[in-house]
Short mmCIF file of C-alpha atoms in Angstrom, two decimals:
data_model
loop_
_atom_site.label_atom_id
_atom_site.label_comp_id
_atom_site.label_asym_id
_atom_site.label_seq_id
_atom_site.Cartn_x
_atom_site.Cartn_y
_atom_site.Cartn_z
CA ILE A 18 100.37 124.31 -186.69
CA VAL A 19 98.24 127.21 -184.52
CA VAL A 20 97.90 124.72 -181.61
CA SER A 21 101.79 124.13 -181.55
CA SER A 22 102.09 128.02 -181.86
CA LEU A 23 99.81 128.63 -179.13
CA THR A 24 101.74 126.62 -176.94
CA THR A 25 105.30 127.32 -177.88
CA GLY A 26 104.64 131.10 -177.39
CA THR A 27 103.21 130.69 -173.71
CA ILE A 28 106.04 128.51 -172.86
CA LEU A 29 108.79 130.75 -174.64
CA SER A 30 107.36 133.53 -172.26
CA MET A 31 107.19 131.52 -169.50
CA THR A 32 110.72 130.63 -169.40
CA SER A 33 112.91 133.26 -170.43
CA HIS A 34 115.16 136.25 -169.20
CA HIS A 35 115.31 138.37 -171.67
CA TRP A 36 113.01 141.00 -172.18
CA LEU A 37 113.08 140.40 -176.36
CA LEU A 38 112.41 136.53 -175.80
CA ALA A 39 109.24 137.40 -173.65
CA TRP A 40 107.48 139.74 -176.21
CA MET A 41 108.35 137.50 -179.07
CA GLY A 42 106.66 134.16 -176.91
CA LEU A 43 103.97 136.63 -176.77
CA GLU A 44 103.25 137.76 -180.34
CA LEU A 45 103.74 134.27 -181.33
CA ASN A 46 100.70 133.48 -178.48
CA THR A 47 98.06 136.38 -180.12
CA LEU A 48 98.97 135.26 -184.06
CA ALA A 49 98.22 131.48 -183.01
CA ILE A 50 94.95 132.56 -181.09
CA ILE A 51 93.58 135.08 -184.10
CA PRO A 52 92.68 132.59 -186.76
CA THR A 53 91.11 130.50 -183.98
CA ILE A 54 88.90 133.08 -182.66
CA SER A 55 88.11 133.65 -186.54
CA THR A 56 87.55 130.35 -187.77
CA LYS A 57 83.87 130.35 -188.08
CA HIS A 58 83.22 132.93 -190.63
CA HIS A 59 80.58 135.13 -189.40
CA PRO A 60 81.26 139.43 -188.70
CA ARG A 61 80.61 138.93 -185.16
CA SER A 62 84.14 135.79 -185.09
CA THR A 63 86.02 138.22 -187.18
CA GLU A 64 85.33 141.57 -185.30
CA ALA A 65 86.37 139.68 -182.08
CA ALA A 66 89.36 138.45 -183.69
CA MET A 67 90.11 142.37 -184.51
CA LYS A 68 89.51 143.47 -180.92
CA TYR A 69 91.63 140.82 -179.85
CA PHE A 70 94.38 141.95 -182.23
CA LEU A 71 94.45 145.31 -181.66
CA THR A 72 94.50 145.11 -177.29
CA GLN A 73 97.12 142.07 -177.53
CA ALA A 74 98.97 144.05 -180.18
CA ALA A 75 98.89 147.56 -177.86
CA ALA A 76 99.83 146.16 -174.65
CA SER A 77 102.36 144.26 -176.61
CA ALA A 78 103.76 147.35 -177.76
CA MET A 79 103.81 149.15 -174.29
CA ILE A 80 105.76 145.91 -172.20
CA LEU A 81 108.39 146.65 -175.41
CA PHE A 82 108.21 150.00 -174.60
CA SER A 83 108.81 149.48 -171.31
CA SER A 84 111.64 147.03 -171.55
CA THR A 85 112.97 149.77 -174.10
CA THR A 86 113.79 152.34 -171.91
CA ASN A 87 114.40 150.02 -168.68
CA ALA A 88 117.55 148.93 -170.65
CA TRP A 89 118.32 152.56 -171.76
CA THR A 90 118.61 153.24 -168.64
CA THR A 91 119.91 150.41 -166.61
CA GLY A 92 121.75 148.64 -169.54
CA THR A 93 119.95 145.65 -169.06
CA TRP A 94 117.30 143.07 -170.71
CA ASP A 95 116.79 141.27 -167.70
CA ILE A 96 113.49 140.65 -166.76
CA THR A 97 113.56 140.58 -163.09
CA GLN A 98 116.55 143.66 -163.14
CA MET A 99 113.15 146.22 -163.81
CA THR A 100 114.36 148.74 -161.99
CA ASN A 101 113.25 152.17 -163.32
CA THR A 102 109.91 153.43 -162.11
CA PRO A 103 108.33 154.48 -165.22
CA SER A 104 108.96 151.51 -166.92
CA ASN A 105 107.77 149.40 -164.31
CA ILE A 106 104.07 151.95 -164.41
CA ILE A 107 103.97 151.13 -167.97
CA LEU A 108 104.64 147.41 -167.52
CA THR A 109 101.98 146.62 -165.05
CA ILE A 110 99.14 148.59 -166.97
CA ALA A 111 100.61 146.88 -170.29
CA LEU A 112 99.82 143.30 -168.05
CA MET A 113 96.77 144.29 -166.84
CA MET A 114 95.43 145.16 -170.37
CA LYS A 115 96.84 141.32 -172.02
CA LEU A 116 95.21 139.68 -168.77
CA GLY A 117 92.18 141.88 -169.09
CA LEU A 118 91.68 143.47 -165.69
CA VAL A 119 89.46 146.32 -165.08
CA PRO A 120 89.60 149.04 -166.26
CA LEU A 121 91.42 147.65 -169.35
CA HIS A 122 88.51 145.08 -169.33
CA PHE A 123 86.60 146.40 -172.19
CA TRP A 124 87.85 143.71 -174.98
CA LEU A 125 87.57 140.10 -173.30
CA PRO A 126 83.19 140.11 -172.87
CA GLU A 127 83.02 140.94 -176.35
CA VAL A 128 85.64 138.21 -177.66
CA LEU A 129 84.48 135.86 -175.86
CA GLN A 130 81.17 136.34 -177.20
CA GLY A 131 82.34 136.28 -180.86
CA SER A 132 84.39 133.20 -180.75
CA THR A 133 83.05 129.66 -180.09
CA MET A 134 83.27 128.29 -176.90
CA LEU A 135 86.35 126.06 -177.19
CA THR A 136 87.84 129.40 -178.17
CA ALA A 137 86.43 130.76 -174.85
CA LEU A 138 87.90 128.40 -172.85
CA ILE A 139 91.71 129.00 -174.63
CA ILE A 140 91.09 132.18 -174.09
CA THR A 141 89.66 132.39 -170.05
CA THR A 142 92.39 129.81 -169.47
CA TRP A 143 95.71 128.82 -171.32
CA GLN A 144 96.24 133.01 -172.48
CA LYS A 145 96.06 133.94 -168.98
CA LEU A 146 99.33 131.79 -168.31
CA ALA A 147 101.85 133.63 -169.98
CA PRO A 148 100.88 137.25 -168.74
CA MET A 149 100.90 135.73 -164.85
CA ALA A 150 104.25 134.68 -165.26
CA LEU A 151 105.69 137.65 -166.27
CA ILE A 152 103.77 138.95 -163.43
CA TYR A 153 105.28 136.60 -160.94
CA MET A 154 108.80 136.92 -161.96
CA THR A 155 108.66 140.97 -161.96
CA ILE A 156 106.19 141.37 -159.02
CA ASN A 157 108.74 142.89 -157.14
CA ASN A 158 109.07 145.83 -159.43
CA LEU A 159 105.54 146.26 -160.20
CA SER A 160 103.29 149.09 -158.46
CA PRO A 161 101.61 147.26 -155.64
CA THR A 162 99.17 150.57 -155.53
CA ILE A 163 98.16 149.96 -158.93
CA LEU A 164 97.87 146.30 -158.69
CA LEU A 165 95.43 146.66 -155.70
CA LEU A 166 93.30 149.51 -157.45
CA MET A 167 92.59 147.61 -160.35
CA ALA A 168 92.28 144.25 -158.00
CA LEU A 169 89.58 145.96 -156.11
CA MET A 170 88.16 147.42 -159.16
CA SER A 171 88.30 144.19 -161.35
CA ALA A 172 86.17 142.37 -158.03
CA MET A 173 83.67 144.94 -158.13
CA VAL A 174 83.12 145.71 -162.19
CA GLY A 175 83.21 141.76 -162.55
CA GLY A 176 80.47 141.27 -159.66
CA TRP A 177 78.21 144.61 -161.09
CA SER A 178 78.87 143.76 -164.92
CA GLY A 179 77.70 140.22 -164.65
CA MET A 180 74.59 140.42 -163.16
CA ASN A 181 73.36 141.92 -166.40
CA GLN A 182 73.99 139.46 -168.44
CA THR A 183 72.05 136.62 -170.13
CA GLN A 184 75.07 134.96 -172.45
CA THR A 185 76.86 132.67 -170.63
CA ARG A 186 80.27 132.94 -172.39
CA LYS A 187 79.70 137.01 -171.07
CA ILE A 188 79.06 135.09 -167.97
CA MET A 189 81.92 133.58 -167.66
CA ALA A 190 83.97 136.62 -169.12
CA TYR A 191 83.36 138.42 -165.85
CA SER A 192 83.92 135.63 -163.70
CA SER A 193 87.18 135.37 -165.09
CA ILE A 194 87.78 139.14 -164.45
CA ALA A 195 86.58 139.26 -160.97
CA HIS A 196 88.45 135.79 -160.19
CA LEU A 197 91.85 137.53 -161.91
CA GLY A 198 91.14 140.56 -159.49
CA TRP A 199 91.40 138.44 -156.57
CA MET A 200 94.60 137.06 -157.59
CA MET A 201 96.26 140.81 -157.91
CA ALA A 202 95.18 141.23 -154.74
CA VAL A 203 97.03 139.34 -153.31
CA ALA A 204 99.85 138.83 -155.84
CA SER A 205 102.53 141.35 -154.15
CA ILE A 206 102.00 139.63 -150.84
CA ALA A 207 102.25 135.91 -151.45
CA THR A 208 102.87 135.06 -154.72
CA ASN A 209 102.58 131.23 -153.96
CA ILE A 210 98.30 132.08 -152.65
CA MET A 211 98.28 134.02 -156.16
CA THR A 212 99.74 130.97 -158.07
CA MET A 213 97.20 128.67 -155.87
CA THR A 214 94.67 130.47 -156.98
CA LEU A 215 95.53 130.54 -160.71
CA LEU A 216 95.76 126.91 -160.73
CA LEU A 217 92.50 126.60 -159.08
CA TYR A 218 90.76 129.36 -161.45
CA LEU A 219 92.05 127.45 -164.37
CA THR A 220 90.41 123.93 -162.82
CA MET A 221 87.20 125.53 -162.02
CA THR A 222 86.84 127.64 -165.40
CA SER A 223 87.64 124.56 -167.60
CA THR A 224 84.98 122.67 -166.42
CA MET A 225 82.40 125.08 -166.28
CA PHE A 226 82.97 124.91 -169.85
CA CYS A 227 83.27 121.63 -170.36
CA SER A 228 79.78 121.25 -168.79
CA LEU A 229 78.52 124.41 -170.68
CA ILE A 230 80.38 122.54 -174.47
CA LEU A 231 78.22 118.83 -173.16
CA SER A 232 74.96 120.96 -172.23
CA LYS A 233 75.39 123.18 -175.80
CA SER A 234 74.44 126.33 -173.69
CA LYS A 235 75.15 129.59 -174.96
CA THR A 236 72.24 131.51 -172.66
CA ILE A 237 71.09 131.48 -169.49
CA GLN A 238 66.90 130.13 -171.22
CA ASP A 239 69.57 126.65 -172.52
CA THR A 240 70.52 125.69 -169.22
CA THR A 241 67.13 125.83 -168.55
CA THR A 242 66.71 122.67 -171.05
CA THR A 243 70.01 120.51 -169.55
CA TRP A 244 68.32 118.46 -167.73
CA THR A 245 66.57 116.55 -170.43
CA THR A 246 70.24 116.00 -171.73
CA SER A 247 71.36 114.80 -168.75
CA PRO A 248 70.36 114.93 -165.08
CA MET A 249 73.71 114.30 -163.41
CA LEU A 250 74.82 117.15 -165.88
CA THR A 251 73.03 119.37 -163.97
CA THR A 252 73.84 118.48 -160.59
CA ILE A 253 77.28 118.74 -161.23
CA THR A 254 77.19 122.24 -163.16
CA MET A 255 75.12 123.15 -159.70
CA LEU A 256 78.25 122.20 -157.84
CA ILE A 257 80.86 123.93 -159.96
CA LEU A 258 79.32 127.16 -160.51
CA LEU A 259 78.83 127.62 -156.34
CA SER A 260 82.76 126.50 -156.31
CA LEU A 261 83.46 129.43 -158.57
CA GLY A 262 81.15 131.39 -156.07
CA GLY A 263 82.99 130.41 -153.35
CA LEU A 264 81.12 128.62 -150.60
CA PRO A 265 82.62 126.73 -148.34
CA PRO A 266 83.28 123.12 -148.10
CA LEU A 267 84.10 123.27 -152.19
CA THR A 268 87.10 124.01 -153.61
CA GLY A 269 86.26 127.64 -154.43
CA PHE A 270 86.59 128.62 -150.85
CA LEU A 271 90.05 128.25 -150.58
CA PRO A 272 91.61 130.49 -152.54
CA LYS A 273 88.86 132.90 -151.15
CA TRP A 274 89.86 132.34 -147.45
CA LEU A 275 93.56 132.37 -147.61
CA ILE A 276 93.55 136.02 -149.94
CA LEU A 277 91.15 137.21 -147.00
CA GLU A 278 93.74 135.84 -144.24
CA LYS A 279 96.48 137.84 -145.96
CA LEU A 280 94.97 140.79 -146.81
CA ILE A 281 94.19 140.78 -142.76
CA SER A 282 97.26 140.33 -141.68
CA GLN A 283 98.77 143.22 -143.80
CA ASN A 284 95.99 145.48 -142.10
CA LEU A 285 94.18 145.82 -145.89
CA THR A 286 90.60 145.27 -143.81
CA PRO A 287 88.95 148.30 -145.92
CA LEU A 288 90.02 145.92 -149.15
CA MET A 289 89.40 142.90 -147.33
CA THR A 290 85.61 144.18 -146.42
CA LEU A 291 85.19 145.50 -149.92
CA MET A 292 86.48 142.40 -152.13
CA VAL A 293 83.91 140.30 -150.23
CA LEU A 294 80.97 142.21 -150.84
CA SER A 295 82.03 142.02 -154.43
CA SER A 296 82.01 138.38 -154.25
CA LEU A 297 78.45 138.29 -153.39
CA LEU A 298 77.62 139.85 -156.38
CA SER A 299 79.13 137.45 -158.24
CA LEU A 300 77.44 134.81 -156.13
CA PHE A 301 74.48 136.29 -156.86
CA PHE A 302 74.47 135.52 -161.09
CA TYR A 303 76.37 132.20 -160.05
CA LEU A 304 73.02 131.19 -158.12
CA ARG A 305 71.16 132.65 -160.87
CA LEU A 306 72.61 130.52 -163.39
CA THR A 307 72.31 127.40 -160.68
CA TYR A 308 68.43 128.19 -160.32
CA SER A 309 67.60 128.24 -163.79
CA THR A 310 69.95 124.68 -164.59
CA THR A 311 68.13 122.70 -161.72
CA LEU A 312 65.52 124.53 -160.31
CA THR A 313 63.49 125.36 -163.31
CA LEU A 314 61.22 123.35 -166.17
CA SER A 315 60.77 125.42 -168.83
CA PRO A 316 57.58 125.48 -169.57
CA ASN A 317 56.88 123.30 -172.68
CA ASN A 318 54.23 120.40 -174.02
CA THR A 319 54.95 116.75 -173.96
CA LYS A 320 56.77 116.44 -177.10
CA THR A 321 60.24 118.58 -175.80
CA THR A 322 60.47 117.24 -172.33
CA TYR A 323 63.27 115.06 -174.54
CA LYS A 324 66.28 115.97 -176.73
CA TRP A 325 66.97 114.16 -179.77
CA ARG A 326 69.69 111.68 -178.66
CA PHE A 327 72.23 110.54 -181.23
CA LYS A 328 75.80 109.39 -180.24
CA PRO A 329 77.36 111.87 -178.30
CA MET A 330 80.38 113.09 -179.96
CA THR A 331 81.55 115.62 -177.06
CA ASN A 332 84.84 113.83 -174.66
CA THR A 333 83.13 113.48 -171.43
CA LEU A 334 86.80 112.53 -170.00
CA PRO A 335 88.03 116.09 -169.38
CA LEU A 336 84.96 116.81 -167.19
CA ILE A 337 85.30 114.07 -165.30
CA LEU A 338 88.79 114.51 -164.32
CA LEU A 339 88.05 118.07 -163.20
CA THR A 340 85.35 117.94 -161.56
CA SER A 341 86.34 115.92 -158.87
CA ILE A 342 89.21 118.83 -158.49
CA SER A 343 86.76 121.78 -158.92
CA LEU A 344 84.98 119.96 -155.66
CA PHE A 345 87.05 118.21 -153.52
CA LEU A 346 90.24 119.92 -153.05
CA MET A 347 89.21 121.84 -149.76
CA PRO A 348 90.26 119.24 -147.59
CA ILE A 349 94.12 118.94 -148.46
CA LEU A 350 94.39 122.29 -147.37
CA PRO A 351 96.88 121.74 -144.74
CA THR A 352 98.43 119.93 -147.20
CA ILE A 353 99.08 123.94 -149.72
CA ILE A 354 99.76 125.49 -146.57
CA TYR A 355 102.69 123.46 -144.82
#
């Protein structure tokens, strides 16, 4: 019931043209994810569920308020006909709150830290689809100044804050904030590049979470013993992290390259420079994770060199399918552009 409600809510929001239907979809989505977050009967997961509920309910209320005021002034509930300026500003802020962009990002790392790895994967991937679809539909009416300002702040804060973390879920949360910042930077200029960046972000994040689930790595310290589980997994994790960091010949470089090109063509060179510098901050904590995973042997005696190996219960098929997309999509760049 929970999974079907989660799916239905997102699809309802993505396919509706009426604001009330979109709002209903978002609410259904929120109500479905809350029991998923609080499945572990632990104070931290309950706290995470409460934080998620409060922020998402506040954002949904703001969306409803902006659509109501727009309908009051223009007489239409159509999503694409948002012509009232105050409504557009409120809607922009509400959608940024839904996604977790700076300065409305404080809930995301806390919620991810309080939930399981699988739930964190759902929150950082599936839960971004409905708000991004609404942004795609209303982008002509949203405030580009607010979008670009929040994009820059998200890219910078995502880099700065992630440097200080030791928990892999929090690192992935700040990575998500930084990537969403890059998407918002190009949203008002080229929606096709925004969509492509979103799809690649979803793929790379899913792959990363699959490898973390497989190696049971909850902290940076845990990643130092990944090689005892599977040496091949450490290599894959290293390459995925470098792809997330946006290094060239890997997939992650593709969206960054196209976004920077678009920003330069719009004479947004100062913004582009700051975005590049902020990606350097993100690259630092990806490299730190890479270093601890592949180049570090934790101090241990002979007995702990090999972990106990039972029959693996985790399904490795998603990791196999997603890895190739997350690493080797760069050569099809001409196909994407033309």
